[in-house]
């Protein structure tokens, strides 16, 4: 019972923190942002100044510059999970005569995921240069609120096309900028958003398949052992029928690495599932993560309507053309010529 309680508390804590970060992203004056700033001010009175500088430089180097650290961590986590799956889960499942296709499905999904990962991380996200600037500036119309004509990037010294943004980590402007992904060590932009979406969905499917096969193995073990029909004695010597908490503790003591891997994969599936749903929502509405965050400051809406000049500007998504055409644009970015035809 202690293990199950601690795991559920840990799971709820991680999910709540993730939800708060998603809800408060893009709001400079949110409750979470104010709380973090106040906590930083309090800690600055206790932590030595030199340590603060070292920590700030390390965090800046980690999250605001291009680094292969998260790529290595990404590969290491996948290697650790699939190593445990191959070493124990796969062997036990073969002994219990699981269908071979179900056991090989995680490997097939992993191969597809790694392919999407390589294509997305190595692809040109849509870098804006002097040679292609004239054509890219005509691809998307300026909405007059979030994207305005005549804004020049101070670093690239080029007029920013609509839906573009300068990435400080990569040091370049990116067409239809979504975000900079530290796990890919690359920006997600007009040219690789489709691969990023496939990468995210395939990673979610891989984690789901691993969790399903591992859970099926543990369930088969419980059913074959007959534990569900047994009983146990508590600390006071009283007899109780076997319940779920007892089964979880028994499995954790018998297969500690498998249960730990299952808990990690379940947590990963929930987080990736939520992020995949959010990414699909952005794709269906033809928004980027950058635009979604900024639109919340303007009280954004997804329908086009004009605003009188004497009223406060409210952002309206003028780029959505329906679910099918939005998805088509994700996987086949428009060009200047295509926009003229439309």
Tab-separated table of C-alpha atoms in Angstrom, residues 133-325:
chain	number	residue	atom	x	y	z
A	133	UNK	CA	13.378	36.296	-47.940
A	134	UNK	CA	11.591	37.974	-50.838
A	135	UNK	CA	9.500	34.865	-51.560
A	136	UNK	CA	8.835	33.857	-47.931
A	137	UNK	CA	7.541	37.308	-46.987
A	138	UNK	CA	4.681	36.786	-49.466
A	139	UNK	CA	3.572	33.340	-48.264
A	140	UNK	CA	1.397	34.463	-45.335
A	141	UNK	CA	-0.620	37.635	-44.922
A	142	UNK	CA	-0.002	39.973	-41.982
A	143	UNK	CA	-2.896	39.971	-39.511
A	144	UNK	CA	-2.094	43.450	-38.212
A	145	UNK	CA	-2.150	42.375	-34.561
A	146	UNK	CA	0.336	39.625	-33.859
A	147	UNK	CA	2.230	40.034	-37.118
A	148	UNK	CA	2.682	43.495	-38.546
A	149	UNK	CA	4.400	44.626	-41.696
A	150	UNK	CA	7.691	46.497	-41.420
A	151	UNK	CA	9.078	44.795	-38.284
A	152	UNK	CA	12.791	44.125	-38.798
A	153	UNK	CA	14.702	41.431	-36.926
A	154	UNK	CA	17.544	43.249	-35.118
A	155	UNK	CA	19.821	40.192	-35.426
A	156	UNK	CA	19.160	39.081	-39.000
A	157	UNK	CA	18.423	42.662	-40.230
A	158	UNK	CA	15.578	41.316	-42.378
A	159	UNK	CA	11.893	42.207	-42.320
A	160	UNK	CA	10.053	39.484	-40.445
A	161	UNK	CA	7.616	37.507	-42.612
A	162	UNK	CA	4.226	36.817	-41.045
A	163	UNK	CA	4.271	33.837	-38.651
A	164	UNK	CA	8.078	33.890	-38.393
A	165	UNK	CA	10.216	34.357	-35.293
A	166	UNK	CA	13.890	34.664	-34.466
A	167	UNK	CA	15.205	31.688	-32.485
A	168	UNK	CA	17.815	32.842	-29.997
A	169	UNK	CA	19.111	29.283	-29.524
A	170	UNK	CA	19.791	28.731	-33.229
A	171	UNK	CA	20.529	32.398	-34.024
A	172	UNK	CA	18.240	32.570	-37.062
A	173	UNK	CA	14.729	33.512	-38.145
A	174	UNK	CA	12.437	30.585	-38.936
A	175	UNK	CA	9.406	30.599	-41.218
A	176	UNK	CA	6.162	29.597	-39.439
A	177	UNK	CA	8.125	29.204	-36.210
A	178	UNK	CA	6.539	26.789	-33.723
A	179	UNK	CA	9.151	26.324	-30.993
A	180	UNK	CA	12.733	25.259	-30.391
A	181	UNK	CA	12.794	21.611	-29.293
A	182	UNK	CA	15.728	20.737	-27.043
A	183	UNK	CA	15.048	17.010	-27.513
A	184	UNK	CA	15.621	17.407	-31.262
A	185	UNK	CA	18.301	20.112	-30.920
A	186	UNK	CA	16.511	21.902	-33.732
A	187	UNK	CA	13.707	24.375	-34.365
A	188	UNK	CA	10.263	23.231	-35.458
A	189	UNK	CA	9.148	25.369	-38.370
A	190	UNK	CA	7.371	25.331	-41.705
A	191	UNK	CA	9.559	22.633	-43.274
A	192	UNK	CA	9.588	20.039	-40.482
A	193	UNK	CA	6.352	20.549	-38.509
A	194	UNK	CA	4.808	17.539	-40.246
A	195	UNK	CA	7.744	15.321	-39.278
A	196	UNK	CA	7.590	16.647	-35.723
A	197	UNK	CA	3.896	15.759	-35.473
A	198	UNK	CA	4.580	12.244	-36.780
A	199	UNK	CA	7.529	11.937	-34.393
A	200	UNK	CA	5.354	12.935	-31.439
A	201	UNK	CA	2.489	10.608	-32.394
A	202	UNK	CA	4.833	7.663	-33.036
A	203	UNK	CA	6.580	8.259	-29.694
A	204	UNK	CA	3.201	8.257	-27.923
A	205	UNK	CA	2.202	5.072	-29.739
A	206	UNK	CA	5.515	3.425	-28.784
A	207	UNK	CA	5.071	4.244	-25.106
A	208	UNK	CA	1.455	3.045	-25.233
A	209	UNK	CA	2.442	-0.261	-26.851
A	210	UNK	CA	5.176	-0.849	-24.257
A	211	UNK	CA	2.771	-0.108	-21.421
A	212	UNK	CA	0.075	-2.361	-22.884
A	213	UNK	CA	2.361	-5.368	-23.423
A	214	UNK	CA	4.005	-4.999	-20.002
A	215	UNK	CA	0.656	-4.606	-18.241
A	216	UNK	CA	-0.691	-7.652	-20.104
A	217	UNK	CA	2.313	-9.674	-18.944
A	218	UNK	CA	1.818	-8.749	-15.280
A	219	UNK	CA	-1.912	-9.415	-15.532
A	220	UNK	CA	-1.252	-12.851	-17.055
A	221	UNK	CA	1.212	-13.627	-14.240
A	222	UNK	CA	-1.359	-12.651	-11.594
A	223	UNK	CA	-4.095	-14.747	-13.181
A	224	UNK	CA	-1.880	-17.819	-13.602
A	225	UNK	CA	-0.576	-17.590	-10.026
A	226	UNK	CA	-4.077	-17.620	-8.563
A	227	UNK	CA	-3.281	-14.744	-6.197
A	228	UNK	CA	-6.670	-13.152	-6.774
A	229	UNK	CA	-8.326	-16.098	-4.973
A	230	UNK	CA	-5.955	-16.005	-2.002
A	231	UNK	CA	-5.743	-14.069	1.260
A	232	UNK	CA	-3.042	-12.442	3.397
A	233	UNK	CA	-2.434	-11.549	7.035
A	234	UNK	CA	-1.921	-7.911	8.000
A	235	UNK	CA	0.375	-6.602	10.764
A	236	UNK	CA	-2.301	-7.354	13.387
A	237	UNK	CA	-2.653	-10.951	12.225
A	238	UNK	CA	-6.060	-10.445	10.634
A	239	UNK	CA	-6.852	-12.198	7.382
A	240	UNK	CA	-7.919	-10.137	4.335
A	241	UNK	CA	-8.726	-11.095	0.757
A	242	UNK	CA	-6.114	-10.089	-1.792
A	243	UNK	CA	-6.813	-6.629	-3.207
A	244	UNK	CA	-5.218	-4.387	-5.818
A	245	UNK	CA	-2.710	-2.630	-3.482
A	246	UNK	CA	-1.467	-6.001	-2.241
A	247	UNK	CA	-1.077	-7.257	-5.822
A	248	UNK	CA	0.889	-4.132	-6.801
A	249	UNK	CA	3.236	-4.554	-3.855
A	250	UNK	CA	3.664	-8.254	-4.603
A	251	UNK	CA	4.485	-7.565	-8.252
A	252	UNK	CA	6.889	-4.789	-7.307
A	253	UNK	CA	8.765	-7.112	-4.949
A	254	UNK	CA	8.787	-9.933	-7.507
A	255	UNK	CA	9.486	-7.896	-10.692
A	256	UNK	CA	10.873	-4.561	-9.418
A	257	UNK	CA	12.482	-3.445	-12.683
A	258	UNK	CA	9.453	-4.361	-14.786
A	259	UNK	CA	7.017	-2.568	-12.476
A	260	UNK	CA	9.254	0.495	-12.283
A	261	UNK	CA	9.525	0.551	-16.080
A	262	UNK	CA	5.753	0.179	-16.378
A	263	UNK	CA	5.179	3.111	-14.030
A	264	UNK	CA	7.621	5.274	-15.986
A	265	UNK	CA	6.084	4.311	-19.329
A	266	UNK	CA	2.535	4.964	-18.061
A	267	UNK	CA	3.568	8.416	-16.863
A	268	UNK	CA	5.303	9.044	-20.181
A	269	UNK	CA	2.206	7.917	-22.077
A	270	UNK	CA	-0.010	10.342	-20.153
A	271	UNK	CA	2.348	13.290	-20.675
A	272	UNK	CA	2.962	12.500	-24.349
A	273	UNK	CA	-0.732	11.853	-24.907
A	274	UNK	CA	-1.606	15.272	-23.540
A	275	UNK	CA	1.073	16.988	-25.604
A	276	UNK	CA	0.076	15.055	-28.729
A	277	UNK	CA	-3.553	16.121	-28.254
A	278	UNK	CA	-2.431	19.737	-27.911
A	279	UNK	CA	-0.257	19.458	-31.036
A	280	UNK	CA	-3.157	17.963	-32.999
A	281	UNK	CA	-5.374	20.808	-31.825
A	282	UNK	CA	-2.805	23.293	-33.113
A	283	UNK	CA	-2.594	21.438	-36.430
A	284	UNK	CA	-6.384	21.295	-36.824
A	285	UNK	CA	-6.689	25.053	-36.185
A	286	UNK	CA	-3.529	25.999	-38.133
A	287	UNK	CA	-1.739	27.557	-35.187
A	288	UNK	CA	1.801	27.324	-33.914
A	289	UNK	CA	2.840	27.042	-30.289
A	290	UNK	CA	4.327	30.521	-30.541
A	291	UNK	CA	1.040	31.931	-31.885
A	292	UNK	CA	-1.048	30.104	-29.277
A	293	UNK	CA	1.025	31.564	-26.437
A	294	UNK	CA	0.909	35.069	-27.882
A	295	UNK	CA	-2.802	34.900	-28.718
A	296	UNK	CA	-3.692	34.431	-25.063
A	297	UNK	CA	-2.395	37.931	-24.365
A	298	UNK	CA	-4.798	39.316	-26.953
A	299	UNK	CA	-7.827	37.220	-25.883
A	300	UNK	CA	-7.459	35.135	-29.017
A	301	UNK	CA	-10.248	33.615	-31.068
A	302	UNK	CA	-10.180	31.163	-33.965
A	303	UNK	CA	-12.693	32.944	-36.207
A	304	UNK	CA	-12.043	35.844	-38.514
A	305	UNK	CA	-13.862	39.052	-37.736
A	306	UNK	CA	-13.029	42.711	-38.100
A	307	UNK	CA	-12.482	44.992	-35.135
A	308	UNK	CA	-13.361	48.712	-35.170
A	309	UNK	CA	-10.307	50.972	-34.881
A	310	UNK	CA	-11.595	52.603	-31.698
A	311	UNK	CA	-11.631	49.272	-29.815
A	312	UNK	CA	-8.796	47.304	-28.317
A	313	UNK	CA	-7.203	44.929	-30.812
A	314	UNK	CA	-8.180	41.302	-30.363
A	315	UNK	CA	-6.230	38.608	-32.169
A	316	UNK	CA	-8.194	36.548	-34.706
A	317	UNK	CA	-6.721	33.502	-36.393
A	318	UNK	CA	-6.881	34.335	-40.095
A	319	UNK	CA	-4.795	31.329	-41.156
A	320	UNK	CA	-7.271	28.528	-40.442
A	321	UNK	CA	-8.941	27.152	-43.580
A	322	UNK	CA	-10.677	24.069	-42.197
A	323	UNK	CA	-9.277	20.893	-40.689
A	324	UNK	CA	-8.389	19.119	-43.944
A	325	UNK	CA	-6.664	22.095	-45.568
